[in-house]
PDB file of C-alpha atoms in Angstrom:
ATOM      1  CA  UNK E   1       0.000   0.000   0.000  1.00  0.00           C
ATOM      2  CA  UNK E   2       1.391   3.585  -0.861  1.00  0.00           C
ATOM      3  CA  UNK E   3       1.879   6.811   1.130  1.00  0.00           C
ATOM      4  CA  UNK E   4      -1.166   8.052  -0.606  1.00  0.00           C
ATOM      5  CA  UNK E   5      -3.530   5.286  -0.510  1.00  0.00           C
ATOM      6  CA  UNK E   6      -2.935   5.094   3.799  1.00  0.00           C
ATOM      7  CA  UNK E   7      -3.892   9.263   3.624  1.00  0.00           C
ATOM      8  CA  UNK E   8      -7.362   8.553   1.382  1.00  0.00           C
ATOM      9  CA  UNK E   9     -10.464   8.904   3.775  1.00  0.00           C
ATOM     10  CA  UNK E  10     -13.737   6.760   2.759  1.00  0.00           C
ATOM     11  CA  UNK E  11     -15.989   9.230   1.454  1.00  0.00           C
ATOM     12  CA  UNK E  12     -19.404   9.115  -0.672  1.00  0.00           C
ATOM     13  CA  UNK E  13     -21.460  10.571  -3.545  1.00  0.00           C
ATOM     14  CA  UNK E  14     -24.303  12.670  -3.150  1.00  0.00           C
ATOM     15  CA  UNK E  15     -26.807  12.195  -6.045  1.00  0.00           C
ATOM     16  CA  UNK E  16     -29.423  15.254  -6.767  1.00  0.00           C
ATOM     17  CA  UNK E  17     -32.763  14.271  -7.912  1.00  0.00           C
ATOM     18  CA  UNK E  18     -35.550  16.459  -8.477  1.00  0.00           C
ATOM     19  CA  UNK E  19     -39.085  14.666  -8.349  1.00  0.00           C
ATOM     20  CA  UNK E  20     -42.364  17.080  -9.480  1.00  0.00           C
ATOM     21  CA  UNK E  21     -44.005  18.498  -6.270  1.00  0.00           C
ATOM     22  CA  UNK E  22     -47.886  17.836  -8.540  1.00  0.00           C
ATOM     23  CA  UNK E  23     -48.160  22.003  -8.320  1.00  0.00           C
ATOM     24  CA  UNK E  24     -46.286  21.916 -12.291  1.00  0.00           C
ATOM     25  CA  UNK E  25     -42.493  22.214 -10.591  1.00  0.00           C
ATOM     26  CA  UNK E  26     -40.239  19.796  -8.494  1.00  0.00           C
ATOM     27  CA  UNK E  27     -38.791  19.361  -5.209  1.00  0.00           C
ATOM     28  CA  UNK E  28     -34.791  18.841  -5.092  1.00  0.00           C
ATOM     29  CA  UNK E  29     -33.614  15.954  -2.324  1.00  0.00           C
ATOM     30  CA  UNK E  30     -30.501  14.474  -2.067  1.00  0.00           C
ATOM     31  CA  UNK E  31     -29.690  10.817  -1.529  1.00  0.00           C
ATOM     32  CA  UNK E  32     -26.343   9.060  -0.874  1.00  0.00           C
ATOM     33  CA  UNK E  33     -24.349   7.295  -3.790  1.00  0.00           C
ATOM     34  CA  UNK E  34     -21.763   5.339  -4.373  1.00  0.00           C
ATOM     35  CA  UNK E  35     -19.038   4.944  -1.973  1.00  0.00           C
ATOM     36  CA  UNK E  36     -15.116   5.755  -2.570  1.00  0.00           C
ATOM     37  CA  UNK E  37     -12.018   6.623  -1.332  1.00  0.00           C
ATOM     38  CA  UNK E  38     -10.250   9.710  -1.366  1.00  0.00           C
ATOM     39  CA  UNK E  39      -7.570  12.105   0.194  1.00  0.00           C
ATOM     40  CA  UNK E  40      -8.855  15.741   0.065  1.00  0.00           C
ATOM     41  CA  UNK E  41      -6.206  18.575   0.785  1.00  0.00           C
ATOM     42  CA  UNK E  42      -7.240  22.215   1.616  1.00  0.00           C
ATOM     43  CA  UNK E  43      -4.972  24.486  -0.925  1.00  0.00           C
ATOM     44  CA  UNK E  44      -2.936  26.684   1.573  1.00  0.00           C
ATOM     45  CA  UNK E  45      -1.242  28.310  -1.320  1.00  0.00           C
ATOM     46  CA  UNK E  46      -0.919  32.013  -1.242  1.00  0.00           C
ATOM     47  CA  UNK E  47      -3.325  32.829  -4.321  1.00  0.00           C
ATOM     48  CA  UNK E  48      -5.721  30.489  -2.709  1.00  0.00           C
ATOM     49  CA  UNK E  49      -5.311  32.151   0.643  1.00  0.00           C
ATOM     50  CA  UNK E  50      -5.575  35.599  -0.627  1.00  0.00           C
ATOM     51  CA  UNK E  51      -8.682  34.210  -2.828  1.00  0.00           C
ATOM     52  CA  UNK E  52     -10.199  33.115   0.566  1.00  0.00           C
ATOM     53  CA  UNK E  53     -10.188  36.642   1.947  1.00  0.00           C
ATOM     54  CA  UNK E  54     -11.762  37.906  -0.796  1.00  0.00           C
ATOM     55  CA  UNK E  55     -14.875  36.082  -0.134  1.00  0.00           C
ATOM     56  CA  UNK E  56     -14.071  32.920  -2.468  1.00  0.00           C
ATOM     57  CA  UNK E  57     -14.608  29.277  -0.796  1.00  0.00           C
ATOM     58  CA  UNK E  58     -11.804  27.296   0.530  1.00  0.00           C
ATOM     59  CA  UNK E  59     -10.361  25.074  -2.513  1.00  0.00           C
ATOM     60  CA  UNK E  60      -9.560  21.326  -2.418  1.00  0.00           C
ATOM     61  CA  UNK E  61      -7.542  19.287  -4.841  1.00  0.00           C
ATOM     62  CA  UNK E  62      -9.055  15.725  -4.212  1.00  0.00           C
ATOM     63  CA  UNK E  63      -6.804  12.472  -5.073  1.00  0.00           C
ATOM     64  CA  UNK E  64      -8.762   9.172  -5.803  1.00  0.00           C
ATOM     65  CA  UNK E  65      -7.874   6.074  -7.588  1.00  0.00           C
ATOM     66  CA  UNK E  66      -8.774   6.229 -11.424  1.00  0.00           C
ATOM     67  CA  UNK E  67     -12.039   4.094 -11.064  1.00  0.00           C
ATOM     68  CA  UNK E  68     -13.743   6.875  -9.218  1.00  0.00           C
ATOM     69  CA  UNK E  69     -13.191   9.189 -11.448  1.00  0.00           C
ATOM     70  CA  UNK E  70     -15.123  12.573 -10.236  1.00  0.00           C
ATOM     71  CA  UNK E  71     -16.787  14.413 -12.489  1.00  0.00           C
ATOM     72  CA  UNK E  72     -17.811  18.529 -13.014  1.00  0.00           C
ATOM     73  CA  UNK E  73     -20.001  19.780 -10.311  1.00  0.00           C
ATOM     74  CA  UNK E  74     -20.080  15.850  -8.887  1.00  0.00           C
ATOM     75  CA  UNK E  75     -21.030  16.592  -5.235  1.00  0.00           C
ATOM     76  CA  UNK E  76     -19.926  13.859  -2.280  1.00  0.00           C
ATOM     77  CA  UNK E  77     -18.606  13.941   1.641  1.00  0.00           C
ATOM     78  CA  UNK E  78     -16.009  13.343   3.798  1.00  0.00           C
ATOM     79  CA  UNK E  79     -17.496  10.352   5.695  1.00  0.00           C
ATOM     80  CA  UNK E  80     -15.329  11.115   8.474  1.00  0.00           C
ATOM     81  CA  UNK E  81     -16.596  14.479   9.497  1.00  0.00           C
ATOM     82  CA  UNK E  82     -19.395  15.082   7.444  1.00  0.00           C
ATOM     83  CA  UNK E  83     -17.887  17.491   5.436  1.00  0.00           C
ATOM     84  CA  UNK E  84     -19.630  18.466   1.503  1.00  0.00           C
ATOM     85  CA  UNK E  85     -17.553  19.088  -1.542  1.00  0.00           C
ATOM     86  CA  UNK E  86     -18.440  20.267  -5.056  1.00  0.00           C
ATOM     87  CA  UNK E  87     -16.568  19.169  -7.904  1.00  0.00           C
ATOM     88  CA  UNK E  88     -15.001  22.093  -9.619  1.00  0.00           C
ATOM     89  CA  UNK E  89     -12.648  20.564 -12.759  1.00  0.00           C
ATOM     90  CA  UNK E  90     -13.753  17.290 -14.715  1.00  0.00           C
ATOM     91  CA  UNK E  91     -11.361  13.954 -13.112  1.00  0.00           C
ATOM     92  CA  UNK E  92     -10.442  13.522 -16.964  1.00  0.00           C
ATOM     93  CA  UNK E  93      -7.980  16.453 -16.799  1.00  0.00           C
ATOM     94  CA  UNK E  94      -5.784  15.323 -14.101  1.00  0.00           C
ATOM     95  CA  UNK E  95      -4.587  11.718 -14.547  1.00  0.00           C
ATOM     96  CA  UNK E  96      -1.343   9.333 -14.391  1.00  0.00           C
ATOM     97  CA  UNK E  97      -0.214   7.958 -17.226  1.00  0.00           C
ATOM     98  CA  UNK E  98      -0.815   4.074 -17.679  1.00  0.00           C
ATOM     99  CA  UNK E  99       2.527   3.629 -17.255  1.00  0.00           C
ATOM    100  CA  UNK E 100       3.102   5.086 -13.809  1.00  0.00           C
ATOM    101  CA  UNK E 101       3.971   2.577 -11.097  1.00  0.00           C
ATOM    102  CA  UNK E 102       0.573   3.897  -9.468  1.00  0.00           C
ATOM    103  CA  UNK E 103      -2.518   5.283 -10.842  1.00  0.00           C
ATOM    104  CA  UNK E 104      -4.426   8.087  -9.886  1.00  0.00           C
ATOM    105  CA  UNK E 105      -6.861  10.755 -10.588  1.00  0.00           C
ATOM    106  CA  UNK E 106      -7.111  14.890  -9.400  1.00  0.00           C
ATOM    107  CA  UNK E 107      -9.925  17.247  -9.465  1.00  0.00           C
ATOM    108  CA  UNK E 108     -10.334  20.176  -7.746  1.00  0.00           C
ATOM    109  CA  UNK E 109     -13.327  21.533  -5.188  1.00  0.00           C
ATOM    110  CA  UNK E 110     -14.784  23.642  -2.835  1.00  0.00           C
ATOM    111  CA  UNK E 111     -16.962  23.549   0.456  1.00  0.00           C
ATOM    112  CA  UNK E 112     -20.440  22.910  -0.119  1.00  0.00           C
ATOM    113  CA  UNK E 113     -23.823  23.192   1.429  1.00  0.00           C
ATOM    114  CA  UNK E 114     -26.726  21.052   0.287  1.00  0.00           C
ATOM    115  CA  UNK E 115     -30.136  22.652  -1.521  1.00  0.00           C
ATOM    116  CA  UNK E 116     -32.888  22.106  -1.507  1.00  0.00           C
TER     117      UNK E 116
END
C-alpha cells in the first residue's frame, strides 16, 4: 500500500434528484451514492489564501484512484466528518499515465452546502 492510498479517507457521492411536487415544478432531495475513497487537501497556497479573503470558498484538490473518477459539479462527503464538496474541474484532466507505477486521478473543489 502507498503513502497516498494510507492518507485517502472513505468518502461518498451525493446524487441530486428532483421529483415534481404535482403544483407543475419539483422538489430537489438528495440521496447518498456510491461509496469511494479519497484524500482531500485544503490548498494553503498564497493565491488560494488571498482568494479566501476575498470572499471565495476554501479550494480542495481531491486524489482518488482512477475508477472513481469525479466528475464537473459531482457533489460527495467526507465520511469522516461530514464534510460536503463540489466538484469544480472534470477527473479527466488530471490523470497518471498508464505507465506510472501507481494510478491516480485529481480534481479540484470547494466547500459545499446542500439545496434544496
Amino acid at each position: 500500500m502507498s503513502l497516498l492510498q494510507d492518507y485517502m479517507k472513505p468518502c461518498q457521492l451525493i446524487e441530486k434528484k428532483r421529483v415534481p411536487d404535482g403544483e407543475g415544478g419539483f422538489t430537489t432531495s438528495w440521496t447518498d451514492g456510491a461509496e469511494f475513497n479519497a484524500a482531500v487537501v485544503c490548498d494553503q497556497s498564497m493565491p488560494a489564501r488571498a482568494a479566501e479573503k476575498q470572499g471565495v470558498t476554501s479550494l480542495y484538490t481531491v486524489t482518488c484512484e482512477p475508477n472513481a473518477t469525479l466528475e464537473y459539479h459531482d457533489v460527495f462527503k467526507r465520511l469522516s466528518d461530514g464534510k460536503i464538496f463540489r466538484v469544480t474541474s472534470d477527473g479527466d484532466d488530471v490523470r497518471t499515465p498508464k505507465s506510472a507505477s501507481f494510478q491516480f486521478s485529481q480534481v479540484t473543489a470547494e466547500e459545499w452546502e446542500l439545496t434544496t
